[in-house]
PDB file of C-alpha atoms and ligand atoms in Angstrom:
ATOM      1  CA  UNK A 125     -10.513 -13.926 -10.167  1.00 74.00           C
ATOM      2  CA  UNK A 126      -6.920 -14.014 -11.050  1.00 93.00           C
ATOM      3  CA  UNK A 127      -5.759 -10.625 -10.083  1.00 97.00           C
ATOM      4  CA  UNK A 128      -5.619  -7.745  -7.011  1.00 97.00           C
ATOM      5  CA  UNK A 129      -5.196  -4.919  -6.300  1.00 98.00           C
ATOM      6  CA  UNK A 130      -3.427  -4.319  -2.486  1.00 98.00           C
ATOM      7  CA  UNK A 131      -3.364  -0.685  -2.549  1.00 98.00           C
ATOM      8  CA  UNK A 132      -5.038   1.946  -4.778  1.00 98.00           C
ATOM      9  CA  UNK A 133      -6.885   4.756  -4.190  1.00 98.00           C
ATOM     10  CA  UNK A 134     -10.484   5.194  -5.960  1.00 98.00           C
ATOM     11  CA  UNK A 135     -11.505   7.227  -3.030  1.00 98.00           C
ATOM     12  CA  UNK A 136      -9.272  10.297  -4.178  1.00 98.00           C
ATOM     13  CA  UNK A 137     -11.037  12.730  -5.852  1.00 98.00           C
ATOM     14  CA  UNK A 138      -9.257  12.275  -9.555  1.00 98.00           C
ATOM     15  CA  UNK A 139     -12.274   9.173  -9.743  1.00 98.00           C
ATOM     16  CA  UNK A 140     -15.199  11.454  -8.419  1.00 97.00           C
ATOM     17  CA  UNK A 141     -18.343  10.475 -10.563  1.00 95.00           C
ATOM     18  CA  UNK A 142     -16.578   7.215 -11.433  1.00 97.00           C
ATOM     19  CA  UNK A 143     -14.852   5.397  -8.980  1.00 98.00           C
ATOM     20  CA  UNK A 144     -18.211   2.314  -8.603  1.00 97.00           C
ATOM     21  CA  UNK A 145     -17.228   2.250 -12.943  1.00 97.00           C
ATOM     22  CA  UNK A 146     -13.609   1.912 -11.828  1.00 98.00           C
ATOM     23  CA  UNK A 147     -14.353  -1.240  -9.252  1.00 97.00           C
ATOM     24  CA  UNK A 148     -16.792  -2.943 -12.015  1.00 97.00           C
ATOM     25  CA  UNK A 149     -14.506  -2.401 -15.093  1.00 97.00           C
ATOM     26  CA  UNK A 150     -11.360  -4.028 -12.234  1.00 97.00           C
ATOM     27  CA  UNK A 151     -13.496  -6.590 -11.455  1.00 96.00           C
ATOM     28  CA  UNK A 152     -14.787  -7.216 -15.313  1.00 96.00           C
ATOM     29  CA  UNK A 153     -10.639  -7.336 -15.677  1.00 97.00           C
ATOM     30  CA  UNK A 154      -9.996 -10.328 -12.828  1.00 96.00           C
ATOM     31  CA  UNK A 155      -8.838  -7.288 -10.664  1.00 97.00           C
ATOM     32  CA  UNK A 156     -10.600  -8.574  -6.775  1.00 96.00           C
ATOM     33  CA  UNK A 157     -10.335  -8.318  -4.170  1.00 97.00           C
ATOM     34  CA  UNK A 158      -9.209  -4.655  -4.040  1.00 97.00           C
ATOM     35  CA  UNK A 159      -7.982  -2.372  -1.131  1.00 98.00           C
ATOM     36  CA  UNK A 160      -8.775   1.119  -1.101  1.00 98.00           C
ATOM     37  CA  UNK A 161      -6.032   3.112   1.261  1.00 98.00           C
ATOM     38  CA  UNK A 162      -6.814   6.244   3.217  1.00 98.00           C
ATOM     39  CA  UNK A 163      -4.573   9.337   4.130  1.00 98.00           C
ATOM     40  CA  UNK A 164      -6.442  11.150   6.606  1.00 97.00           C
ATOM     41  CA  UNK A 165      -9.888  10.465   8.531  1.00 97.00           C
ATOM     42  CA  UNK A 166     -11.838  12.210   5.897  1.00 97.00           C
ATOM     43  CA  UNK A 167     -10.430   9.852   3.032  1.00 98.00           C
ATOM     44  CA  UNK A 168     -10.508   6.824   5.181  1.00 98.00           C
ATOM     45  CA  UNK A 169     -14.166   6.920   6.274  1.00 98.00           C
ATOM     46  CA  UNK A 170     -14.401   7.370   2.050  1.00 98.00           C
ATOM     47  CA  UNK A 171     -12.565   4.078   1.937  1.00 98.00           C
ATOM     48  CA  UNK A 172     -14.761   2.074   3.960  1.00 98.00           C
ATOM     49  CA  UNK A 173     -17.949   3.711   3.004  1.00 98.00           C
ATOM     50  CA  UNK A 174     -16.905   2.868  -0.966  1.00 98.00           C
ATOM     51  CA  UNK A 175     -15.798  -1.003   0.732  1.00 97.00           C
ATOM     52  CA  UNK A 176     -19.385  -1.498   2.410  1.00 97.00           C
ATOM     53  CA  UNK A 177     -21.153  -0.161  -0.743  1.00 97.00           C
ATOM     54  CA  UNK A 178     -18.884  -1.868  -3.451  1.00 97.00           C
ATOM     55  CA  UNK A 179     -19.423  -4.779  -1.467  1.00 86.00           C
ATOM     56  CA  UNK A 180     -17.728  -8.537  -1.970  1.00 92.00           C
ATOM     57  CA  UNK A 181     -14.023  -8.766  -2.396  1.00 95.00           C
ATOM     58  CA  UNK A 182     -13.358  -4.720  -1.370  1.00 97.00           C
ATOM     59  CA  UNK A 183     -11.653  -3.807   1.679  1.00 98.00           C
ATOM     60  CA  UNK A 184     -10.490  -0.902   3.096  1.00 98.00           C
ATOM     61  CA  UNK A 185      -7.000   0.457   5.061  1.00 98.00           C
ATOM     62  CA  UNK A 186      -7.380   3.570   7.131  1.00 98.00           C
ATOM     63  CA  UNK A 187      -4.804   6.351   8.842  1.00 98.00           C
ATOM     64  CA  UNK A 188      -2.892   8.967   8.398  1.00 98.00           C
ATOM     65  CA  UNK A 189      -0.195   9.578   5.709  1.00 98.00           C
ATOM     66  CA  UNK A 190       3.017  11.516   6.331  1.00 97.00           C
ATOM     67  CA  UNK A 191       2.017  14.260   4.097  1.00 96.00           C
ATOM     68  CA  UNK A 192      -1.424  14.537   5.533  1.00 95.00           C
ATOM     69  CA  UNK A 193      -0.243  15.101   9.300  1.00 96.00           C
ATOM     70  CA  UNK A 194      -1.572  18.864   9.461  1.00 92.00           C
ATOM     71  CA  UNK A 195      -4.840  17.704  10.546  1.00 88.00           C
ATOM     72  CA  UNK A 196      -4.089  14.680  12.862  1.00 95.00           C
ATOM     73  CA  UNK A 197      -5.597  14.726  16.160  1.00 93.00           C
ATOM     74  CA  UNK A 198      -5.715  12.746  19.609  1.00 94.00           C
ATOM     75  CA  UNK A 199      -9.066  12.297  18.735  1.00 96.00           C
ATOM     76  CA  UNK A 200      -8.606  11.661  15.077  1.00 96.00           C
ATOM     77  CA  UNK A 201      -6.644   8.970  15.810  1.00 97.00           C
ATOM     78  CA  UNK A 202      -9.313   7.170  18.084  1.00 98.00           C
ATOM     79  CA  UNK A 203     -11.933   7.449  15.788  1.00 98.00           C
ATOM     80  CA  UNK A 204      -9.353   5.362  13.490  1.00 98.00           C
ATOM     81  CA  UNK A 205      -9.288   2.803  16.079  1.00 98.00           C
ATOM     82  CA  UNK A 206     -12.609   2.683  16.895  1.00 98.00           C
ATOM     83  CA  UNK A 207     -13.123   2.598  12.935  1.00 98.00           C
ATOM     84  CA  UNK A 208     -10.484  -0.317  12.775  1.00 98.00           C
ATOM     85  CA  UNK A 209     -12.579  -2.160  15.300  1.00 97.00           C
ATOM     86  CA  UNK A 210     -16.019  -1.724  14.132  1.00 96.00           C
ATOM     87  CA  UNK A 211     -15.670  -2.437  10.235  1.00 96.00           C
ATOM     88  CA  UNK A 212     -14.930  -5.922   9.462  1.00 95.00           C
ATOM     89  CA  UNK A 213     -14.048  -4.232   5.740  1.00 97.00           C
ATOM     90  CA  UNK A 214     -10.720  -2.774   7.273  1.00 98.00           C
ATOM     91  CA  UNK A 215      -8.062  -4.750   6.491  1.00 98.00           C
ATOM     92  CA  UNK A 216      -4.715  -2.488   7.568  1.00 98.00           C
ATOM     93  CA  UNK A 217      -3.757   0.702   9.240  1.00 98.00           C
ATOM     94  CA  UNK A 218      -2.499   2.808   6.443  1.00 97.00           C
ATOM     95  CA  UNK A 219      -1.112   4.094   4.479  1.00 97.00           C
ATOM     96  CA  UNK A 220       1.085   5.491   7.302  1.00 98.00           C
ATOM     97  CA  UNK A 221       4.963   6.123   7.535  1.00 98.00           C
ATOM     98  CA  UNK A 222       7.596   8.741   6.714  1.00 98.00           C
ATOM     99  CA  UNK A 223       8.549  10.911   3.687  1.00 97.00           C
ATOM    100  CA  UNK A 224      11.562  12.426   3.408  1.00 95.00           C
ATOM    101  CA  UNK A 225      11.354  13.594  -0.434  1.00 93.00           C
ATOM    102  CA  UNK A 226       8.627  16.511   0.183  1.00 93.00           C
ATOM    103  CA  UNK A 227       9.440  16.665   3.676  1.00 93.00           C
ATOM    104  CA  UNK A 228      12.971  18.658   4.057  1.00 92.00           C
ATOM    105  CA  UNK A 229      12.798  20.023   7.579  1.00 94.00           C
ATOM    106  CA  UNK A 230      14.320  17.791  10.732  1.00 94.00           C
ATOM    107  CA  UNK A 231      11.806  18.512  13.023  1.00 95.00           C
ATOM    108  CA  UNK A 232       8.856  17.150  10.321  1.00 94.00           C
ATOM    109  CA  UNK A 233      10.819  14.212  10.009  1.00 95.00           C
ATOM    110  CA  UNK A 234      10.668  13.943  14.068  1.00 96.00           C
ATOM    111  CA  UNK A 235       7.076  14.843  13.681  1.00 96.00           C
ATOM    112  CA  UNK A 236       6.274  11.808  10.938  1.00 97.00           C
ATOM    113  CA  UNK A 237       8.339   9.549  13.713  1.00 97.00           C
ATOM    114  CA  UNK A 238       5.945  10.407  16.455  1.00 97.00           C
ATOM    115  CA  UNK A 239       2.823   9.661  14.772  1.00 98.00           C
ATOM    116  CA  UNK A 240       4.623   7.030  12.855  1.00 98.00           C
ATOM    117  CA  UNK A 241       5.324   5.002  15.604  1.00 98.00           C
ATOM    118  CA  UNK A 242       1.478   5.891  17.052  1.00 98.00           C
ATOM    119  CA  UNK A 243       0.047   4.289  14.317  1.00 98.00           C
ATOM    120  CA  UNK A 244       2.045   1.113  14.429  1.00 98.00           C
ATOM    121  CA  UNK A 245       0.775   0.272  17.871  1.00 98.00           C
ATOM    122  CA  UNK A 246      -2.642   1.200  17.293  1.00 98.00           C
ATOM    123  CA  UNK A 247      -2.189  -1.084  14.530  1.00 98.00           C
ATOM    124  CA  UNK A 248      -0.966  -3.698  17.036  1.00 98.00           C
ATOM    125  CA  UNK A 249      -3.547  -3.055  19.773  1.00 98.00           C
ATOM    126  CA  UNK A 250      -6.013  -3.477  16.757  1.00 98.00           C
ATOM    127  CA  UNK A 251      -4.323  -6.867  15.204  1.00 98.00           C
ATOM    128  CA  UNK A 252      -3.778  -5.249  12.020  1.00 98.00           C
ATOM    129  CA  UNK A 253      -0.837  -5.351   9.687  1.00 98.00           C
ATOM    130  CA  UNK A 254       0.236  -2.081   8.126  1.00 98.00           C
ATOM    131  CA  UNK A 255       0.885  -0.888   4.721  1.00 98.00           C
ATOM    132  CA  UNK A 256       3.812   1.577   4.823  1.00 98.00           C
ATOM    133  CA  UNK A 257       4.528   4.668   2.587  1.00 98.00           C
ATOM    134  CA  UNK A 258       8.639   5.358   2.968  1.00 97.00           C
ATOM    135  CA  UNK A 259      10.198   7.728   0.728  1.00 95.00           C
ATOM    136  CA  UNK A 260      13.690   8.777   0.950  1.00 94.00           C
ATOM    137  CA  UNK A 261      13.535   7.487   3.888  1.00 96.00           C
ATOM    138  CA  UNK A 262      14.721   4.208   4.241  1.00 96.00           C
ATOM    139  CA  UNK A 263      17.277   4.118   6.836  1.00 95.00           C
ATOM    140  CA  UNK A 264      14.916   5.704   9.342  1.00 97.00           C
ATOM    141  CA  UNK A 265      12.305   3.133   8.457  1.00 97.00           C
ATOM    142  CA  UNK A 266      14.358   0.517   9.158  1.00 97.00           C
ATOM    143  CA  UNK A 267      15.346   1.880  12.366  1.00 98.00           C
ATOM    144  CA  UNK A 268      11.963   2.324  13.250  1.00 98.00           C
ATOM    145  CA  UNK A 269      10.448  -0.967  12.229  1.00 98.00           C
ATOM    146  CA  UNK A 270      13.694  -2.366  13.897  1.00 98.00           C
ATOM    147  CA  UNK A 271      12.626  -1.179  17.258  1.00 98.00           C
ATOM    148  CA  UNK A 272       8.656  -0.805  17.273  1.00 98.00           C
ATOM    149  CA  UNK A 273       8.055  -4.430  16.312  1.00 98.00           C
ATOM    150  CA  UNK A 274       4.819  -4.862  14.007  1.00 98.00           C
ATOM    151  CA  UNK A 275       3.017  -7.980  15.426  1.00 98.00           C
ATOM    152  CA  UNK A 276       0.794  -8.624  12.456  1.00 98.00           C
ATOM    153  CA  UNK A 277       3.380  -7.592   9.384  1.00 98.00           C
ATOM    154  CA  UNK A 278       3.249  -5.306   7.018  1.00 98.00           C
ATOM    155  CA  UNK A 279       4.091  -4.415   3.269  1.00 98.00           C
ATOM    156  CA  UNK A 280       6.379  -1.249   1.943  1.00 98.00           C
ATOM    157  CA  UNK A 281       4.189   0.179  -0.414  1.00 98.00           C
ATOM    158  CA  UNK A 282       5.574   1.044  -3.540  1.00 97.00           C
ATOM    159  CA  UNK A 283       8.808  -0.182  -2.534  1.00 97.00           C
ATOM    160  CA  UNK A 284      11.662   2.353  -3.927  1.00 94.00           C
ATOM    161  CA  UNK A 285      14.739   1.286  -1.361  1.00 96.00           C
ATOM    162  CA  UNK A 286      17.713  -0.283  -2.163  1.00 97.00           C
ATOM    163  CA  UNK A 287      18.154  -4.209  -2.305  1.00 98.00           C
ATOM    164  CA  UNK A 288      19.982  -3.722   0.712  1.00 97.00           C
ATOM    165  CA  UNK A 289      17.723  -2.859   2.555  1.00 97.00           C
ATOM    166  CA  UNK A 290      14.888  -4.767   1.067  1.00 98.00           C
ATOM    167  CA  UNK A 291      17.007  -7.893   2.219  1.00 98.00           C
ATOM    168  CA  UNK A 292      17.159  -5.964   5.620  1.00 98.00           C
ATOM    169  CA  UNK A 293      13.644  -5.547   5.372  1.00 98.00           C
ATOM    170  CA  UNK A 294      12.765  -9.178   4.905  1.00 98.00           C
ATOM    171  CA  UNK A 295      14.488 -10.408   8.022  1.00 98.00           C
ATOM    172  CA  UNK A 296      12.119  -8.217   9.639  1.00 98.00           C
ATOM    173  CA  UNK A 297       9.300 -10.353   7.933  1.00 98.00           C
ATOM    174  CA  UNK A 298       8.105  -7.584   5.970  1.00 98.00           C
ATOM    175  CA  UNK A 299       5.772  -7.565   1.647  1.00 98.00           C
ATOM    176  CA  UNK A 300       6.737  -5.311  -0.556  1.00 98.00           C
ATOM    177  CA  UNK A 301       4.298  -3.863  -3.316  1.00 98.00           C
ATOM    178  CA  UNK A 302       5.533  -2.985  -6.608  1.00 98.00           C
ATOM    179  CA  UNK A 303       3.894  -0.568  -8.825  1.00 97.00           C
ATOM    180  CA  UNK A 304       3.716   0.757 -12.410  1.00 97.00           C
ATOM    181  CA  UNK A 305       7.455   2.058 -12.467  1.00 96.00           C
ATOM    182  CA  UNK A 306       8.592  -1.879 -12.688  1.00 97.00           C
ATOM    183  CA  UNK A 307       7.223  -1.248 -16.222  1.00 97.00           C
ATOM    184  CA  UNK A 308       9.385   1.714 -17.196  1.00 96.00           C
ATOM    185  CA  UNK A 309      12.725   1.356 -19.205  1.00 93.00           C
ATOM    186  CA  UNK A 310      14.773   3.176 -16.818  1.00 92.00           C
ATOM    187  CA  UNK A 311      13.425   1.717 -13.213  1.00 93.00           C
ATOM    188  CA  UNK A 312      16.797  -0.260 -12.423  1.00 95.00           C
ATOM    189  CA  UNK A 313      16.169  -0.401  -8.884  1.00 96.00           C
ATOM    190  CA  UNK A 314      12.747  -1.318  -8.506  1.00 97.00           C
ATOM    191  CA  UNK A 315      13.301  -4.088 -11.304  1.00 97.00           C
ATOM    192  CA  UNK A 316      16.074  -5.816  -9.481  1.00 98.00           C
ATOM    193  CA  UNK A 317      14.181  -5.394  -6.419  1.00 98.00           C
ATOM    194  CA  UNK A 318      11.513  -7.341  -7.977  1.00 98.00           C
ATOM    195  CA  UNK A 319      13.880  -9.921  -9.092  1.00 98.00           C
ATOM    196  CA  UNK A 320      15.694 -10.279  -5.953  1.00 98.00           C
ATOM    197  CA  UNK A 321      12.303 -10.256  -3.717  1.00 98.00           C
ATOM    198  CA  UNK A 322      11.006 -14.071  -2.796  1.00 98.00           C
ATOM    199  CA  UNK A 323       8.344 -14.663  -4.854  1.00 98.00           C
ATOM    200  CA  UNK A 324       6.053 -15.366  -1.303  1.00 98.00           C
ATOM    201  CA  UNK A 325       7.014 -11.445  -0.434  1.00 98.00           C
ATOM    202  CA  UNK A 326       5.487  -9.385  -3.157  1.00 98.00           C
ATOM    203  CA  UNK A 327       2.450  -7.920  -3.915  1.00 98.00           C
ATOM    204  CA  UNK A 328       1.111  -5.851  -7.059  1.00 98.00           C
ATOM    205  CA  UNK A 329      -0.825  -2.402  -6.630  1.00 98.00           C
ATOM    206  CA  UNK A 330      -1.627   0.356  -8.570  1.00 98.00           C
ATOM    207  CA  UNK A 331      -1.559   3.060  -5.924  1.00 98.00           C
ATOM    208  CA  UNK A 332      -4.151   4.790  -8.951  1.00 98.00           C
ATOM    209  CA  UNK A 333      -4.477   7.379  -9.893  1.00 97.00           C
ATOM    210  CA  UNK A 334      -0.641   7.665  -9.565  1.00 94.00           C
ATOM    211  CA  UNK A 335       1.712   5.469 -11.498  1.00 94.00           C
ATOM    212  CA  UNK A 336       0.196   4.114 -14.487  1.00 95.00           C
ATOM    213  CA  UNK A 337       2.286   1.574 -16.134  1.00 95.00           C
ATOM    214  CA  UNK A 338       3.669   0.911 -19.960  1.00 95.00           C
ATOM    215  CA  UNK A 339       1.919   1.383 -21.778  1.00 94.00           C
ATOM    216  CA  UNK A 340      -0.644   3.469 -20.189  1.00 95.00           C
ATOM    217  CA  UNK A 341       1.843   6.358 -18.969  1.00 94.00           C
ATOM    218  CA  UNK A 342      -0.028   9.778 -19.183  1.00 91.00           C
ATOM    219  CA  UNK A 343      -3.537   8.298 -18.182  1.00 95.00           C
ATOM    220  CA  UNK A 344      -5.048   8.391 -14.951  1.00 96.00           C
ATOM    221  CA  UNK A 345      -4.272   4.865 -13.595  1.00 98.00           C
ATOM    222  CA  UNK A 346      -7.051   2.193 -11.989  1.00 98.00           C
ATOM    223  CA  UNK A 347      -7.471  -1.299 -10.345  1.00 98.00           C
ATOM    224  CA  UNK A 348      -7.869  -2.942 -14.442  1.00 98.00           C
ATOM    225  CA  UNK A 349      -4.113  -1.859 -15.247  1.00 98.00           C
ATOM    226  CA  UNK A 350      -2.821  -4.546 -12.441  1.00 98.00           C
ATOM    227  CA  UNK A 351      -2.282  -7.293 -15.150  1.00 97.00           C
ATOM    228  CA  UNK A 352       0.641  -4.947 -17.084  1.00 97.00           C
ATOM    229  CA  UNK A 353       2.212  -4.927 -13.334  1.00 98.00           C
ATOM    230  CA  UNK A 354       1.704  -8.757 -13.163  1.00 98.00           C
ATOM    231  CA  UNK A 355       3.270  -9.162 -16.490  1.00 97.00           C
ATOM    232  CA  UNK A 356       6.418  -7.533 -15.852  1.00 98.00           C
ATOM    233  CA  UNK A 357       6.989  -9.369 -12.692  1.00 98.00           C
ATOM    234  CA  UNK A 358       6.596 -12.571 -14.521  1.00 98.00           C
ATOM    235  CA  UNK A 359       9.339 -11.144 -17.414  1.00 97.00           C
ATOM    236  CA  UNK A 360      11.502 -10.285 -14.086  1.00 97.00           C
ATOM    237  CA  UNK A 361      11.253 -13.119 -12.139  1.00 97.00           C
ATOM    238  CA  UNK A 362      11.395 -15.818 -15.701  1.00 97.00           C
ATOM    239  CA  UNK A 363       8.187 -17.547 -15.136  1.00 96.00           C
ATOM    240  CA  UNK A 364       4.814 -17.459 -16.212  1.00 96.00           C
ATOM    241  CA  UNK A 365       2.265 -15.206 -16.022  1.00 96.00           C
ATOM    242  CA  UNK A 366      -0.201 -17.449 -14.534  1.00 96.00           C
ATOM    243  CA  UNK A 367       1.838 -18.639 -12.213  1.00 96.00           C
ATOM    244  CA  UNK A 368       3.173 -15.086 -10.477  1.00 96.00           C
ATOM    245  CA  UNK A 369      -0.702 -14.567 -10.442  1.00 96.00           C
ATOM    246  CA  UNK A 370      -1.662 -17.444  -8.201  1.00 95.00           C
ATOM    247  CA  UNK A 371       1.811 -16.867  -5.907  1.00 96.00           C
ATOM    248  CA  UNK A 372       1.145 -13.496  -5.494  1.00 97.00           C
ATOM    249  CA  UNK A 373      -2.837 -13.877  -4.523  1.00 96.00           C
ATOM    250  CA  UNK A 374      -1.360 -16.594  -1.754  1.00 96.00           C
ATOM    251  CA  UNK A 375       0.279 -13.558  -0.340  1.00 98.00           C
ATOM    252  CA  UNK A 376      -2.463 -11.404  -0.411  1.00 97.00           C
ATOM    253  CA  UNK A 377      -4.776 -13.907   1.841  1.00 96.00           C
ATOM    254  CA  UNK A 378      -1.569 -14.646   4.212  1.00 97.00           C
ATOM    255  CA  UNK A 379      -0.799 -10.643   4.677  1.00 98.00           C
ATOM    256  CA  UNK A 380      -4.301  -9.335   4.912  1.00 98.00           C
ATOM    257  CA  UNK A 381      -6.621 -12.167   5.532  1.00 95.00           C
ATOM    258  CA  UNK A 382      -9.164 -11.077   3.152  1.00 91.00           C
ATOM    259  CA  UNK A 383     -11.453 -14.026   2.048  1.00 77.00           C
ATOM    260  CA  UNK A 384     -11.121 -16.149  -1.259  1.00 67.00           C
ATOM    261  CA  UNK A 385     -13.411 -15.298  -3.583  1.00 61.00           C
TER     262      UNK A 385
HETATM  263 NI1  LIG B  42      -0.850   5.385  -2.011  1.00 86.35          NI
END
């Protein structure tokens, strides 16, 4: 297998009836191993159920997303420990973090903090890394991640910072995942992110159904659309496809210790 997939989502509900086609036609594609990300209990149960049944070269990341913080619970949170410890198909505690775009009101953004920072050290009593979803956000994430150390790393999902901060970000030790916007004409930032970014930082996702890349824009996106991703960070980064491939997958098995296949 030549390809991943470090964060997508075939256990929302836009692949209901489909999402086991999804895997096979990913894995038909080189697309494995896979991780599906949760953004709430209910959806992150849905991610390891759909890892155990899949089965080789799927994984799983489970918590609770800064949009999805209605519902979180003392409890809720346990079970996603005890979760974390039991299945040897989670891989990460996410996606968790802050969002500032949907999110206008102060004390939210106080609120996404709190749990924020919860997660991380359940991820670190755990020995997980994290995969992080900031938006509009960046300067509190980095003031967070500055002061609640992550002992096992971590990537920013869908990276949309400056390269500022990315640069910032690195010296904190942290991936970043780029997505189907490094495909789009007018994605500046994100492309110069990808061409700034050490080639042993970055990871490919989908984050399907959201994002589909060129030339796929307008369809619901899966795990078998990584290798347009893969492509444009070869054009970025002036080397071959192949060989972004294999660097990336490196980073993939030092990040989230999934096996080889
Ligand atoms: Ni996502």
């Amino acid at each position: 297998m030549k390809y991943f997939d470090s964060h997508c989502h075939l256990n929302d509900s836009a692949f209901d009836g489909d999402a086991k086609e999804a895997f096979l036609r990913a894995k038909e594609a080189g697309v494995l191993p896979i991780i599906i990300i949760g953004w709430d209990l209910e959806s992150s149960k849905k991610a390891i159920a759909m890892a155990e049944s899949f089965g080789e070269g799927v994984y799983a990341a489970i918590g609770y997303h800064p949009e999805n913080l209605e519902g979180i619970t003392e409890e809720g949170l346990r079970e996603i420990e005890k979760l974390a410890l039991s299945s040897s198909k989670v891989v990460a505690i996410g996606e968790i973090g802050l969002d500032h775009h949907w999110f206008k009101d102060p004390k939210d953004h106080e609120n996404q903090k709190v749990w924020f920072v919860r997660q991380i050290e359940l991820a670190n009593r755990v020995g997980l890394p994290i995969s992080i979803h900031a938006r509009d956000a960046m300067g509190d994430m980095l003031q967070i991640l500055k002061e609640h150390p992550v002992d096992k790393g971590g990537v920013l999902h869908c990276y949309s910072g400056s390269v500022e901060t990315m640069k910032e970000l690195l010296k904190l030790g942290f991936y970043f995942g780029f997505d189907g916007p490094i495909t789009y004409k007018n994605a500046k930032e994100p492309k110069a992110c990808v061409a700034e970014c050490p080639t042993d930082r970055l990871l490919v996702e989908t984050d399907c159904p959201y994002l589909s890349p060129v030339p796929l824009r307008g369809t619901r996106n899966e795990p078998q659309n990584i290798p347009h991703i893969v492509k444009a960070v070869a054009e970025l980064k002036e080397t071959s496809e192949e060989a972004v491939a294999a660097a990336l997958k490196e980073n993939l098995f030092r990040l989230f210790h999934v096996k080889h296949d």
